[in-house]
Coordinates of C-alpha atoms and ligand atoms in Angstrom, one line a residue:
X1 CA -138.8 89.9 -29.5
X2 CA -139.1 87.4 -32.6
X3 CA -142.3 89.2 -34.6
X4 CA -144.4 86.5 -36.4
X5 CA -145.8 87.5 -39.6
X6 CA -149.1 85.9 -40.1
X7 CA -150.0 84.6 -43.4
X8 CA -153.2 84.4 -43.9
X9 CA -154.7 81.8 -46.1
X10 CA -157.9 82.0 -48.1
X11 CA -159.4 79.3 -49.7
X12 CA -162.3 80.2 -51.5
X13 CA -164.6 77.4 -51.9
X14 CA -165.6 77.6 -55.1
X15 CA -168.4 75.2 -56.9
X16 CA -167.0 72.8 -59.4
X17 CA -167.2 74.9 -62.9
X18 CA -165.6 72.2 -64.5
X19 CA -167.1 73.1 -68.2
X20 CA -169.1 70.2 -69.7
X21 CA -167.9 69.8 -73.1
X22 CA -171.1 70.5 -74.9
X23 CA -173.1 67.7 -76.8
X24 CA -172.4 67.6 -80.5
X25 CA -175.3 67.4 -82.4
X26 CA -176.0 64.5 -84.4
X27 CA -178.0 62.9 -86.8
X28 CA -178.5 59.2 -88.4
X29 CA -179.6 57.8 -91.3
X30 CA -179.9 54.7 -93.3
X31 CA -177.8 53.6 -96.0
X32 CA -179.9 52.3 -99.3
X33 CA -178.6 49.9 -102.0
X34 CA -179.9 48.8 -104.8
X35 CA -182.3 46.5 -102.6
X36 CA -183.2 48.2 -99.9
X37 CA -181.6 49.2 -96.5
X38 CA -177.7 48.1 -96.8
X39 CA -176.3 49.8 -93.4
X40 CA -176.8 52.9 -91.0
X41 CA -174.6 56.1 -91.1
X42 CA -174.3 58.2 -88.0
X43 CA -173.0 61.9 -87.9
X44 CA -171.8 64.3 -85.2
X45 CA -171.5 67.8 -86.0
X46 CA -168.3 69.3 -84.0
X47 CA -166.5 72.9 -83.7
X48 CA -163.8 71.1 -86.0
X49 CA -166.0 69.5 -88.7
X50 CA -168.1 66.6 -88.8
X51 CA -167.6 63.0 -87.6
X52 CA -169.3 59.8 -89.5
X53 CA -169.5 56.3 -88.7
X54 CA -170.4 54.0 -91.2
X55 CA -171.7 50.4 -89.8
X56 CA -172.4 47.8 -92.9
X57 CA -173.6 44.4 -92.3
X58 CA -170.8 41.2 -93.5
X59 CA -171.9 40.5 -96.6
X60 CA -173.2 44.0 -97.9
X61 CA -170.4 45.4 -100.3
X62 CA -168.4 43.8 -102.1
X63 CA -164.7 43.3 -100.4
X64 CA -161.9 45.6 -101.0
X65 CA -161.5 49.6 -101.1
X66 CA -164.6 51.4 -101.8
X67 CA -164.4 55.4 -102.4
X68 CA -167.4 57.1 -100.0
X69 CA -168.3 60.9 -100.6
X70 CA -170.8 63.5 -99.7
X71 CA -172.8 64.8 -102.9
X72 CA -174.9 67.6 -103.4
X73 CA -178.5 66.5 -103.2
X74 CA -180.5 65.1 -100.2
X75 CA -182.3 62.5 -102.6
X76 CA -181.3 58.8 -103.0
X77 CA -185.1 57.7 -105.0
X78 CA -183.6 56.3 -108.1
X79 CA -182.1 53.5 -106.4
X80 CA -180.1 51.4 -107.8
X81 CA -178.0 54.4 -109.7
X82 CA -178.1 56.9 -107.4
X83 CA -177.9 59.9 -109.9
X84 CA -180.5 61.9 -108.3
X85 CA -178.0 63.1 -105.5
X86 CA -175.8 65.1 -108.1
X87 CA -172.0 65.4 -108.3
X88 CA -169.9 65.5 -105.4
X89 CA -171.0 68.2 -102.6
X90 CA -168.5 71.4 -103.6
X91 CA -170.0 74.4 -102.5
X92 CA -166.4 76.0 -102.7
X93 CA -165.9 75.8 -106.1
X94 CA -162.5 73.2 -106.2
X95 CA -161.4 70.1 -107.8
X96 CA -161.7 67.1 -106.8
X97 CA -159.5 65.1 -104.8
X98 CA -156.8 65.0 -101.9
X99 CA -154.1 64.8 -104.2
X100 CA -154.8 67.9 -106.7
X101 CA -153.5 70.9 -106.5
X102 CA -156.5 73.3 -106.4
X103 CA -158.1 70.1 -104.5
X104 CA -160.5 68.9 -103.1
X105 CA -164.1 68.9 -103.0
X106 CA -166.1 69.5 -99.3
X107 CA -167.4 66.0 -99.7
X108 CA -164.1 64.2 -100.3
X109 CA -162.9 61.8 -98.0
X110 CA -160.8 58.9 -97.9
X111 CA -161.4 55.5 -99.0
X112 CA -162.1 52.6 -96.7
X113 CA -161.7 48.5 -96.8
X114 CA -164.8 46.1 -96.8
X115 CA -162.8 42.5 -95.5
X116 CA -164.5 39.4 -96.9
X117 CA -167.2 37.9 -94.3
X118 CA -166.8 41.0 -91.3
X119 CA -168.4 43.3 -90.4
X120 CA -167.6 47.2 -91.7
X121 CA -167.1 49.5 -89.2
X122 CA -165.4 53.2 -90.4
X123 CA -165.3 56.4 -89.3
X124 CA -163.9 59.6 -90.7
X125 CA -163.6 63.0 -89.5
X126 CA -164.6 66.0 -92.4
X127 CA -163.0 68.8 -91.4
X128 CA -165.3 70.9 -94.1
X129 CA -168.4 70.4 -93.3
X130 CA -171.1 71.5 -90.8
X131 CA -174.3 70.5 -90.5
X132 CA -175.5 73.8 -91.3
X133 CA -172.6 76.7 -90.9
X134 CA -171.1 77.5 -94.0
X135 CA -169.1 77.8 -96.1
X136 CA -170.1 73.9 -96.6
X137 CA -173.3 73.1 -94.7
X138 CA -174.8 69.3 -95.5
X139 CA -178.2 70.8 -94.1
X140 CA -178.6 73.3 -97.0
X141 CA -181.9 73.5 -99.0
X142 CA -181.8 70.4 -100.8
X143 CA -180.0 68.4 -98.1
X144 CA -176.8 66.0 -99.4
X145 CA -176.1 62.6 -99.7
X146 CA -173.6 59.9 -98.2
X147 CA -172.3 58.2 -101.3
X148 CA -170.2 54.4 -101.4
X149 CA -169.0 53.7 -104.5
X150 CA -167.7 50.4 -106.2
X151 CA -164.6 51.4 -106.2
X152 CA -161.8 53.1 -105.2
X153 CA -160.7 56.7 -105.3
X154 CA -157.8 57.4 -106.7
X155 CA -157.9 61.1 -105.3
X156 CA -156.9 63.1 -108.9
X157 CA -158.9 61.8 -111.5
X158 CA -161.9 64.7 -112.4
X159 CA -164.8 65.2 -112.0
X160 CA -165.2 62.3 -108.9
X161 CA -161.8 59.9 -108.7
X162 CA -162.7 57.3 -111.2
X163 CA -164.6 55.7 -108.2
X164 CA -167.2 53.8 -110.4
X165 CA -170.7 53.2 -110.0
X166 CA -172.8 53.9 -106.9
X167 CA -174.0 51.5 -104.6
X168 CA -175.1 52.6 -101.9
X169 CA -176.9 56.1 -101.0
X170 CA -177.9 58.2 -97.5
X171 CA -179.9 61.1 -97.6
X172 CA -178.8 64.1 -95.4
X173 CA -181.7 66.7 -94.8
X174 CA -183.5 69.0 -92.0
X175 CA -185.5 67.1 -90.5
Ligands
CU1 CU1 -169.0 60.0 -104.9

């Protein structure tokens, strides 16, 4: 007599647990210039570091590279210099800029292009920062700012890239 094993087969119906990945926080704000609003910034804080997207009107900056930074101080009143935000948000104690050795600053990012007559929209990923872990956290007691500059930055020069003046400012706080 042929014996027949019997396999048995259990399927254990099991409810989806697909894992949502979980909502980021995020936070927006508006850009100032030296006449008022100039463009809104919008944030996402993520495991990895935190995402922004810039959107800036045709028209609103000059065309070309412009450097953009976080800096230290959640205060953008003195339009239009913009000193009241402080220096460049560096809560690690480095140098500034991609290119130098004992680089670069938490607030450092790269430069991005304004084109003549369109419409600017950039976004960058910070792997630095938090919202509010440390060792860099933009929510910290006096907030930070989003900085554009005139210029460009040319990633080495101290204390902030040569970048010129400020020309736009968004303030970064609990709210
Ligand atoms: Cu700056």
């Amino acid at each position: 007599m042929r014996s027949f094993a019997m396999a048995a087969i259990v399927l254990i119906a099991s409810p989806a647990l697909a894992q949502e990945a979980s909502k980021p926080a995020t936070y927006s704000t508006e850009l100032t210039g030296a006449e008022g609003t100039l463009g809104q910034v919008e944030l996402a804080d993520t495991p990895g570091g935190v995402i922004l997207h810039l959107s800036i009107p045709a028209g609103a900056l000059k065309p070309g590279m412009h450097a953009v930074h976080f800096h230290e101080k959640g205060d953008c009143s003195d339009a239009p210099a913009f000193k009241a935000s402080g220096g460049h948000y560096n809560p690690t104690g480095h140098q500034h800029g991609i290119l130098t050795a004992n680089g670069m600053h938490a607030g450092d990012m790269p430069n991005f292009m304004v084109v003549e007559g369109a419409k600017t929209e950039v976004e960058l990923f910070n792997t630095q920062l938090r919202f509010s872990e440390d060792p860099a956290p933009l929510m910290d007691a006096d907030g930070s700012a989003l900085i554009i500059h005139e210029g460009t930055d040319d990633y080495q020069s101290q204390p902030s890239g040569d970048a010129g003046t400020r020309v736009a400012c968004a303030v970064i706080s609990k709210k």
